[in-house]
Tab-separated table of C-alpha atoms in Angstrom:
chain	number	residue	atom	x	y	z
A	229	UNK	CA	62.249	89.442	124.346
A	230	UNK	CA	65.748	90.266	124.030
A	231	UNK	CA	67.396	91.944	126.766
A	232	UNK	CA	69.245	94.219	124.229
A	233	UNK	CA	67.692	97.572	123.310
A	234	UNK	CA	68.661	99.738	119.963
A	235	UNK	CA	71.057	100.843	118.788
A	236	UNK	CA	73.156	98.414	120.436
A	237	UNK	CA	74.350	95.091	118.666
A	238	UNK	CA	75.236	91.699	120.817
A	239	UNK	CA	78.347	90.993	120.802
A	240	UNK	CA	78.970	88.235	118.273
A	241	UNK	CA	82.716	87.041	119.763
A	242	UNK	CA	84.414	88.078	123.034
A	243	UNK	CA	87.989	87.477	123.551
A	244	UNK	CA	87.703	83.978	125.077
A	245	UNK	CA	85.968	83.244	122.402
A	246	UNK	CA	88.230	84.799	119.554
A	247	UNK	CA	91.384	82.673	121.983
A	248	UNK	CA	90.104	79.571	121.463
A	249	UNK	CA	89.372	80.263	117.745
A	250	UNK	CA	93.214	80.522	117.610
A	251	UNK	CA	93.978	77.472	119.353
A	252	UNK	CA	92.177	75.437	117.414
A	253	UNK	CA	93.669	77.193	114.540
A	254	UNK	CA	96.840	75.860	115.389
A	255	UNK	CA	96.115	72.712	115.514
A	256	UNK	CA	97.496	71.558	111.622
A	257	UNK	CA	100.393	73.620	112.050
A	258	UNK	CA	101.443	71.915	115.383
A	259	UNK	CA	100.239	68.543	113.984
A	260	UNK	CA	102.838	69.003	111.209
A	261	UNK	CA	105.685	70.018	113.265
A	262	UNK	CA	105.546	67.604	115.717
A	263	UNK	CA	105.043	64.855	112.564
A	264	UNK	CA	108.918	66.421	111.344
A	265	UNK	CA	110.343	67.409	114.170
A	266	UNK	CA	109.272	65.449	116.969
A	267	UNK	CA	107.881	65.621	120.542
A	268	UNK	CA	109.445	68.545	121.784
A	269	UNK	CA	107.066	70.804	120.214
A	270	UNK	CA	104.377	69.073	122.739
A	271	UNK	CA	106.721	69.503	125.676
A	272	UNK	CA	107.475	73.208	124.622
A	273	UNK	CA	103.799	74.108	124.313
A	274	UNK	CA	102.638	72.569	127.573
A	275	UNK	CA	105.947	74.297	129.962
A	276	UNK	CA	104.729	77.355	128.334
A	277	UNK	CA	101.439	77.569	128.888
A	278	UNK	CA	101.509	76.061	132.642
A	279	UNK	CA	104.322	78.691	133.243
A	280	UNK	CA	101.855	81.388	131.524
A	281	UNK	CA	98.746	80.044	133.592
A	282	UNK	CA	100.821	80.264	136.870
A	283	UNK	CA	102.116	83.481	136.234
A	284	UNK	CA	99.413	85.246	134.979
A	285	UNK	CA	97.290	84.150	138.196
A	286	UNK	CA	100.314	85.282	140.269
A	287	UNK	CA	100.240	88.952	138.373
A	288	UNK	CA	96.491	88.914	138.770
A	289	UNK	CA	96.800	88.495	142.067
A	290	UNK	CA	99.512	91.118	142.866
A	291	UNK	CA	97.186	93.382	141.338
A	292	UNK	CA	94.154	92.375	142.501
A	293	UNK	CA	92.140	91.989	139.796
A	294	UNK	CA	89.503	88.810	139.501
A	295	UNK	CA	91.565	85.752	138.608
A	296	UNK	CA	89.124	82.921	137.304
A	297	UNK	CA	87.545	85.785	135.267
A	298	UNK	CA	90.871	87.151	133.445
A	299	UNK	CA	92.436	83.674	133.661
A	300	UNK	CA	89.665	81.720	131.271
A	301	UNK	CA	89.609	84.320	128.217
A	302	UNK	CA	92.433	82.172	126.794
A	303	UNK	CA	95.126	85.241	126.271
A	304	UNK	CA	98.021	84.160	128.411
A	305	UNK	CA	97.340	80.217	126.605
A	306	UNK	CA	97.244	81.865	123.166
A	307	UNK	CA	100.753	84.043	124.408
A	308	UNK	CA	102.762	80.393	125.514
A	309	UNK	CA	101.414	78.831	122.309
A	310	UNK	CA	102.764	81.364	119.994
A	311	UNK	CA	106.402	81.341	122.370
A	312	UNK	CA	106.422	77.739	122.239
A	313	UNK	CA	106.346	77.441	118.661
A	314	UNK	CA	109.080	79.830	118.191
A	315	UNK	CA	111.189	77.736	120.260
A	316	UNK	CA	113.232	75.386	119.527
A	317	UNK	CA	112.199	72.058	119.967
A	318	UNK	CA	114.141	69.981	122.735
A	319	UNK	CA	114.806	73.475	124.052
A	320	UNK	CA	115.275	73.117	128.177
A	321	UNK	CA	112.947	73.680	130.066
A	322	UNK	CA	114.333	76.854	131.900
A	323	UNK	CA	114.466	78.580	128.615
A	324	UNK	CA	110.769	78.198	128.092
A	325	UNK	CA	109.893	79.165	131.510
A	326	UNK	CA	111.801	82.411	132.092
A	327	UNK	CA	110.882	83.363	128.160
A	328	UNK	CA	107.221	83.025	129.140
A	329	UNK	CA	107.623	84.309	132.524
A	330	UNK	CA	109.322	87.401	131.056
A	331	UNK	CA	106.657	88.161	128.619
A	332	UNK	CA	103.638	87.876	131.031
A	333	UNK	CA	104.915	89.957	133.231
A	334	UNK	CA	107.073	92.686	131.311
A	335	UNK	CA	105.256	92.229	127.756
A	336	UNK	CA	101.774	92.219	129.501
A	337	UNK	CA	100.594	93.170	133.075
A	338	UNK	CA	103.509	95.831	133.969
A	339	UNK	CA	101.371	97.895	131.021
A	340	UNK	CA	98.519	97.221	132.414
A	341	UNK	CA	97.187	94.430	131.660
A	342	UNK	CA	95.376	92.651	127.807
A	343	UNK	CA	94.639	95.843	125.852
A	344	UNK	CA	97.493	97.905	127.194
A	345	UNK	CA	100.418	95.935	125.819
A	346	UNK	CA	102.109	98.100	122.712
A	347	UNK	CA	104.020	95.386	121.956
A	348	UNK	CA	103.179	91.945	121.157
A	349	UNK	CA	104.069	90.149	124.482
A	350	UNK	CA	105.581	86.902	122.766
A	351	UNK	CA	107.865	88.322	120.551
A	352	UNK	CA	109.143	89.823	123.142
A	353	UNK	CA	109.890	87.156	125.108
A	354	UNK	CA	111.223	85.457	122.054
A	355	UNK	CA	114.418	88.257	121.706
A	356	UNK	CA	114.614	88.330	125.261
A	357	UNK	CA	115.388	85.036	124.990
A	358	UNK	CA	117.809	84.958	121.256
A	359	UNK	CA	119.648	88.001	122.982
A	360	UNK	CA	120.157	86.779	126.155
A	361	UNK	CA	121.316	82.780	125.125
A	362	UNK	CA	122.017	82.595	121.701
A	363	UNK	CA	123.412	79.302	121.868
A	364	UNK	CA	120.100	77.363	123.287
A	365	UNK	CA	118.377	79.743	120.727
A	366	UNK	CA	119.636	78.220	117.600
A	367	UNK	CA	119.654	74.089	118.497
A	368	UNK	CA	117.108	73.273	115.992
A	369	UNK	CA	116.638	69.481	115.398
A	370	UNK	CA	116.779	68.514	112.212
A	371	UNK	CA	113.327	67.294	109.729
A	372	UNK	CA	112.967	63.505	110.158
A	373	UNK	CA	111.133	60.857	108.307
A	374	UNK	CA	107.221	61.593	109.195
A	375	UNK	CA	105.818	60.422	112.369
A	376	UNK	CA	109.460	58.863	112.722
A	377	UNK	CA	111.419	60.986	115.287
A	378	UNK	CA	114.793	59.971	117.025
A	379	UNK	CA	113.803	60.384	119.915
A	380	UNK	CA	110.588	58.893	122.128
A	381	UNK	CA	108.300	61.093	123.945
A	382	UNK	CA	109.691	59.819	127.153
A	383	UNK	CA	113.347	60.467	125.701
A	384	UNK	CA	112.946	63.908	124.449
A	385	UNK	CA	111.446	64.909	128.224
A	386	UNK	CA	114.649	62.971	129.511
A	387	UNK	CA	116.945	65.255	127.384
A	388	UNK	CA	114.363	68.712	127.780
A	389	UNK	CA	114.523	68.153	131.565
A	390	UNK	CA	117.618	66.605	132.639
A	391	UNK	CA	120.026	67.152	129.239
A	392	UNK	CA	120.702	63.606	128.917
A	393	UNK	CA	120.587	61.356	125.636
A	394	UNK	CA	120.458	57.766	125.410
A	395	UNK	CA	123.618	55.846	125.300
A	396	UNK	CA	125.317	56.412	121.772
A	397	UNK	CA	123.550	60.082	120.657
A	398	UNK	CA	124.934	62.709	120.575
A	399	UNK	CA	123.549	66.574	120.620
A	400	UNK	CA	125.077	66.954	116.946
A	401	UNK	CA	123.341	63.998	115.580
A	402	UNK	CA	120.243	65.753	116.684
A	403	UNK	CA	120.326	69.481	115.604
A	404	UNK	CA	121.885	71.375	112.709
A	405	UNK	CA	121.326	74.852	111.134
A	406	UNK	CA	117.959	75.812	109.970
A	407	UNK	CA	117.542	75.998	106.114
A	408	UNK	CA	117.395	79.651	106.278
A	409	UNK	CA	120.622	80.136	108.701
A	410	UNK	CA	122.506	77.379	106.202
A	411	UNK	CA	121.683	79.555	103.396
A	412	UNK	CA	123.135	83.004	105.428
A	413	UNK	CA	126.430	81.068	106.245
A	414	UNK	CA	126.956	79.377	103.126
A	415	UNK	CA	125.939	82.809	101.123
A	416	UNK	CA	128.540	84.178	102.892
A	417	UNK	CA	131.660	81.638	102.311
A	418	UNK	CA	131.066	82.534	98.344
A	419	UNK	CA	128.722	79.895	97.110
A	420	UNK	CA	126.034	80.093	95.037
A	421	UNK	CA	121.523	79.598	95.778
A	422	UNK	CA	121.761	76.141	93.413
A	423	UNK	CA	124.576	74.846	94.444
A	424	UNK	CA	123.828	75.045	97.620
A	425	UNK	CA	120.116	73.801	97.462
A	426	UNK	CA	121.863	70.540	95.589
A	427	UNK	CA	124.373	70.115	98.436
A	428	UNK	CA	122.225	70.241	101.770
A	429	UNK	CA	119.502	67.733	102.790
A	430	UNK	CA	117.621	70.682	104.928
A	431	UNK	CA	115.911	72.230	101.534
A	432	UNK	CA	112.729	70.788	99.980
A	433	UNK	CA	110.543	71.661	97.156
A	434	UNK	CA	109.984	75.491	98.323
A	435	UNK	CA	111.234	76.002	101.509
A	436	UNK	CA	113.195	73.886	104.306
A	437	UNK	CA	112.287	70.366	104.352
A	438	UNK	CA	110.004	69.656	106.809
A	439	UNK	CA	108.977	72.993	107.086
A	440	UNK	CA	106.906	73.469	104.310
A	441	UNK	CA	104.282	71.341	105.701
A	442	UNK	CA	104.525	73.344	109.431
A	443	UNK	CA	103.640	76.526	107.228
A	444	UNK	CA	100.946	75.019	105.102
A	445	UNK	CA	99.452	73.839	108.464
A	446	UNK	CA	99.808	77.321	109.289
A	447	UNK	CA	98.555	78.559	106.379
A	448	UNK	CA	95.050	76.090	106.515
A	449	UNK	CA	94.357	77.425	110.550
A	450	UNK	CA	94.845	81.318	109.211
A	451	UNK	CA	92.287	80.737	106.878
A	452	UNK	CA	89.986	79.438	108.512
A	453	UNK	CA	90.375	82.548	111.508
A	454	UNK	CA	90.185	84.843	108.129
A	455	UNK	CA	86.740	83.026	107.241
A	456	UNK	CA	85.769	83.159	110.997
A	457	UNK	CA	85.865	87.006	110.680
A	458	UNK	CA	88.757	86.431	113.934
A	459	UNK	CA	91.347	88.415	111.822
A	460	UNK	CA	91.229	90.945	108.586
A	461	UNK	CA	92.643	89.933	105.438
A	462	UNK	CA	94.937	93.148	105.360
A	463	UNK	CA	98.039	91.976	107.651
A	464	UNK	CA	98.416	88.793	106.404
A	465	UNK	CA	98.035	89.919	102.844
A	466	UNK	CA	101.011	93.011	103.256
A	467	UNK	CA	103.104	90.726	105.156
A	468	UNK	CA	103.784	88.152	102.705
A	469	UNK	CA	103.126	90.926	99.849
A	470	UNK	CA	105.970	92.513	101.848
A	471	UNK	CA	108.511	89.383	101.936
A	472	UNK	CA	107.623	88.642	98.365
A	473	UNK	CA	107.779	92.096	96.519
A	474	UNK	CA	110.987	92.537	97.986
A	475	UNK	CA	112.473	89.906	97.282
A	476	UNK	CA	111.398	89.409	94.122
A	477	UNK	CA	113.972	92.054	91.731
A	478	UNK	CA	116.990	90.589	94.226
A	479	UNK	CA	116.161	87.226	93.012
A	480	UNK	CA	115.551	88.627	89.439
A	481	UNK	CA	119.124	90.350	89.102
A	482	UNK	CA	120.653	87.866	90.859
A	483	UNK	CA	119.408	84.404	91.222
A	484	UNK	CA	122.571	82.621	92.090
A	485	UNK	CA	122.919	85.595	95.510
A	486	UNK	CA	119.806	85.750	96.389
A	487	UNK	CA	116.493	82.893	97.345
A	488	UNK	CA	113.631	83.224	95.516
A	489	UNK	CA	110.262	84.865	97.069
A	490	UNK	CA	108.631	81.615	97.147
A	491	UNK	CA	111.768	79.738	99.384
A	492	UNK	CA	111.767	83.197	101.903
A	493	UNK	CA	107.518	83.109	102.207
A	494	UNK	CA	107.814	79.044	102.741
A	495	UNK	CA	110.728	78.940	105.242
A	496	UNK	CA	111.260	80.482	108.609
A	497	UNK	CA	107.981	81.611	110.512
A	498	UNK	CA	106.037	84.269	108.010
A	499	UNK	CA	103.005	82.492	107.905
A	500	UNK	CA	102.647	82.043	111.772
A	501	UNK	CA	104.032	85.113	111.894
A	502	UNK	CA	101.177	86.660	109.260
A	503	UNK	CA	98.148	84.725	110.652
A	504	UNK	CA	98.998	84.567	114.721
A	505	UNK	CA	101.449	86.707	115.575
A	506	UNK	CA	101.380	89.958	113.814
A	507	UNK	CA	97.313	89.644	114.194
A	508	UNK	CA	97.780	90.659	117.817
A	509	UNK	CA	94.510	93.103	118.098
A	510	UNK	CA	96.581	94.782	121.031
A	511	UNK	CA	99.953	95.806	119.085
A	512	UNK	CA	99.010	95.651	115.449
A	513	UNK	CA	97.411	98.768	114.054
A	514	UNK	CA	93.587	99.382	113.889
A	515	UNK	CA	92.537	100.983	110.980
A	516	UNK	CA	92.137	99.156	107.220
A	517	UNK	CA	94.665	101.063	105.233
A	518	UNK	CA	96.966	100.969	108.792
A	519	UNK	CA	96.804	97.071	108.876
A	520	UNK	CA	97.838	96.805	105.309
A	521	UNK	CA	100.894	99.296	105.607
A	522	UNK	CA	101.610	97.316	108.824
A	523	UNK	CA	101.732	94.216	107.191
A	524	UNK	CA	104.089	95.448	104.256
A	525	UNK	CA	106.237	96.846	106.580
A	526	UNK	CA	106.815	93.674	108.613
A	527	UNK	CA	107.146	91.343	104.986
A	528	UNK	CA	109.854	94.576	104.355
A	529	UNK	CA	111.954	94.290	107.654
A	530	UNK	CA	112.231	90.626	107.697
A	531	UNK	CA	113.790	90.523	104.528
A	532	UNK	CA	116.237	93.275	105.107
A	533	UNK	CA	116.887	91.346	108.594
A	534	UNK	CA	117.129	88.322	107.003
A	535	UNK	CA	119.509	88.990	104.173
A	536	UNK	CA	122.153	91.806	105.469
A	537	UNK	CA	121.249	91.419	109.513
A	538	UNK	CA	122.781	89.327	112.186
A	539	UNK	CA	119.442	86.712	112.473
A	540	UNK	CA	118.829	84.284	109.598
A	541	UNK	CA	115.113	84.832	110.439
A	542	UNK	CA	113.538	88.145	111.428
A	543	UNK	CA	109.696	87.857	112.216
A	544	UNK	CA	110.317	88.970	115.997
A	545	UNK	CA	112.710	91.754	115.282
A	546	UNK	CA	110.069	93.080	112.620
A	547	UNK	CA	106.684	92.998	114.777
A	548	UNK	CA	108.233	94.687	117.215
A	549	UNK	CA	109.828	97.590	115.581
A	550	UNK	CA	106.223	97.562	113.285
A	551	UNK	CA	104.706	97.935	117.072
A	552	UNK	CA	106.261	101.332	117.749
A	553	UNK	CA	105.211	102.339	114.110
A	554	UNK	CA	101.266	101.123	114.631
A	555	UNK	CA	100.446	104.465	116.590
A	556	UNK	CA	101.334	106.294	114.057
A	557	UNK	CA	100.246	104.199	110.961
A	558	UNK	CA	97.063	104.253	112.671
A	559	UNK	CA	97.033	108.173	113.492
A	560	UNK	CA	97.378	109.121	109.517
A	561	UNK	CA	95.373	106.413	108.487
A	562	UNK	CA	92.001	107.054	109.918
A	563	UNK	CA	89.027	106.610	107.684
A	564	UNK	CA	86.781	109.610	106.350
A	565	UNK	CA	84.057	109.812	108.494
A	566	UNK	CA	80.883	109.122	106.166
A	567	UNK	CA	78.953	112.791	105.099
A	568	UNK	CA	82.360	114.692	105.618
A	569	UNK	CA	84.869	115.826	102.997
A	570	UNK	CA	88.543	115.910	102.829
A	571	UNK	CA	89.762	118.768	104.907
A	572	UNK	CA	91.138	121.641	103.049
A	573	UNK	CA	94.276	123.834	104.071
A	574	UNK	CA	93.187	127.647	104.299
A	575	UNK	CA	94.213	129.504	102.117
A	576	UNK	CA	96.293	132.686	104.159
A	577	UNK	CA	95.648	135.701	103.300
């Protein structure tokens, strides 16, 4: 006999559960980038999520709530995951620690604790991090050959650790602009979409090269949380609706200015940012209609970030503002309740 008594319904997914759902979703994303851009994706992921482990048991401690019980429901893992991606790769290793570090404690547990945060806890860690050392921030290693990286594993924890190469390698031979900041600069010296797409190694098909692989990786782990029931179609859906309807009449009028829809959904981080990050149950709005407008307006802000801001990509500069918006989104978005009308403004007399 069940031990669960009308009206109430078991609950079919707590959040350890729904956390490991979006590890595992990760898993063909990660595969991908660390098949293009070698092992310092690995080396990112694991500093951040022992430096997220250690710190959330420290702030659970401090505040002396049960530690085994909040530290196994997979939150503060899913947190590093999503910083470490957005990392560069071969980043060192103090950058990964205090970004993590910083959004444990200030995006998380100073609110409160998971289900207080109103913003998205590794996004802000993320421009914590851009702001405070832009320099480490944009050393992006170049896409190379498939399962065929300069460096070794052992090498790239040399470098990550101590900031050593082997004999004969330099930093430069390494690293280069992303295909999205190579497109800002070179947009900006005059040139034109085509010719420089013909000119640059970094651009593939749709997107960068190397990248569009990381995103369809992406892409194959957010559908299978959207099948899982994990996350609503709505988010995902307005985000890349956003990037894409925007984008589109600036590439119509102007091709030779302006990237096509396609090249600004499959570059940069708008799938992980429309099937992982801006999914956040916390931050993101609540309500159907709220999740879709929340979604547009993140697709929206990246572009306009992207294309006249100071960042060649714009997914953590978008989530959050969107994050100060979801209260509100959600406030004038609230469903009828079912058997009442629309409310009616009296009529004075």
């Amino acid at each position: 006999m069940s031990a669960i008594s009308s009206p109430h319904l078991p609950v079919q997914a707590g959040v350890a559960t729904v956390m490991r759902r979006v590890v595992l979703a990760l898993i063909p994303g990660v595969a991908a980038y660390v098949a293009f851009f070698g092992y310092g994706v690995l080396i990112n992921l694991v500093l951040a999520s022992v430096t997220a482990l250690v710190t959330e048991a420290a702030m659970l401690q401090l505040r002396g709530r049960p530690v085994k019980r909040f530290l196994t429901d997979y939150s503060a893992l899913v947190t590093a995951l999503l910083l470490g991606l957005a990392l560069p790769p071969l980043a060192p290793w103090w950058l990964v620690v205090i970004g993590t570090a910083f959004a444990l404690v200030f995006g998380k547990h100073l609110y409160g604790g998971l289900g207080y945060n109103p913003f998205n806890p590794a996004m802000l860690g993320y421009v914590v991090l851009l702001i405070s050392f832009p320099t480490q921030m944009t050393l992006w290693p170049t896409a190379q050959p498939l399962f065929m990286p300069t460096l070794g594993f052992t090498e790239s924890l040399h470098y990550v650790m101590n900031g050593a190469l082997p004999t004969g390698l330099s930093a430069d031979a390494l690293t280069g602009a992303t295909p999205l900041d190579h497109l800002k600069t070179q947009l900006g010296l005059g040139l034109h979409v085509a010719d420089i797409r013909e000119a640059s190694a970094t651009f593939g098909l749709i997107g960068g090269k190397g990248w569009e692989w990381v995103n369809l990786g992406f892409l194959l782990g957010g559908v299978w949380l959207l099948l899982k029931g994990v996350i609503r179609w709505q988010i995902p859906a307005g985000l890349v609706a956003g990037v894409g309807l925007i984008a589109l009449p600036f590439w119509l009028a102007e091709p030779t200015l302006h990237a096509s829809p396609l090249f600004h959904i499959g570059s940069g981080a708008v799938i992980l940012g429309a099937f992982f990050i801006a999914t956040d149950p916390v931050s993101a709005c609540t309500t159907p209609r709220g999740r879709l407008y929340y979604g547009l307006g993140i697709g929206v802000l990246v572009y306009i970030i992207r294309s006249w801001g100071g960042y060649p990509d714009a997914i953590a500069f978008a989530v959050l503002l969107m994050n100060m918006a979801a209260p509100t989104i959600d406030q004038y978005t609230q469903p009828r309740v079912y058997g009442h009308g629309r409310r009616r403004k009296r009529r004075s007399d």
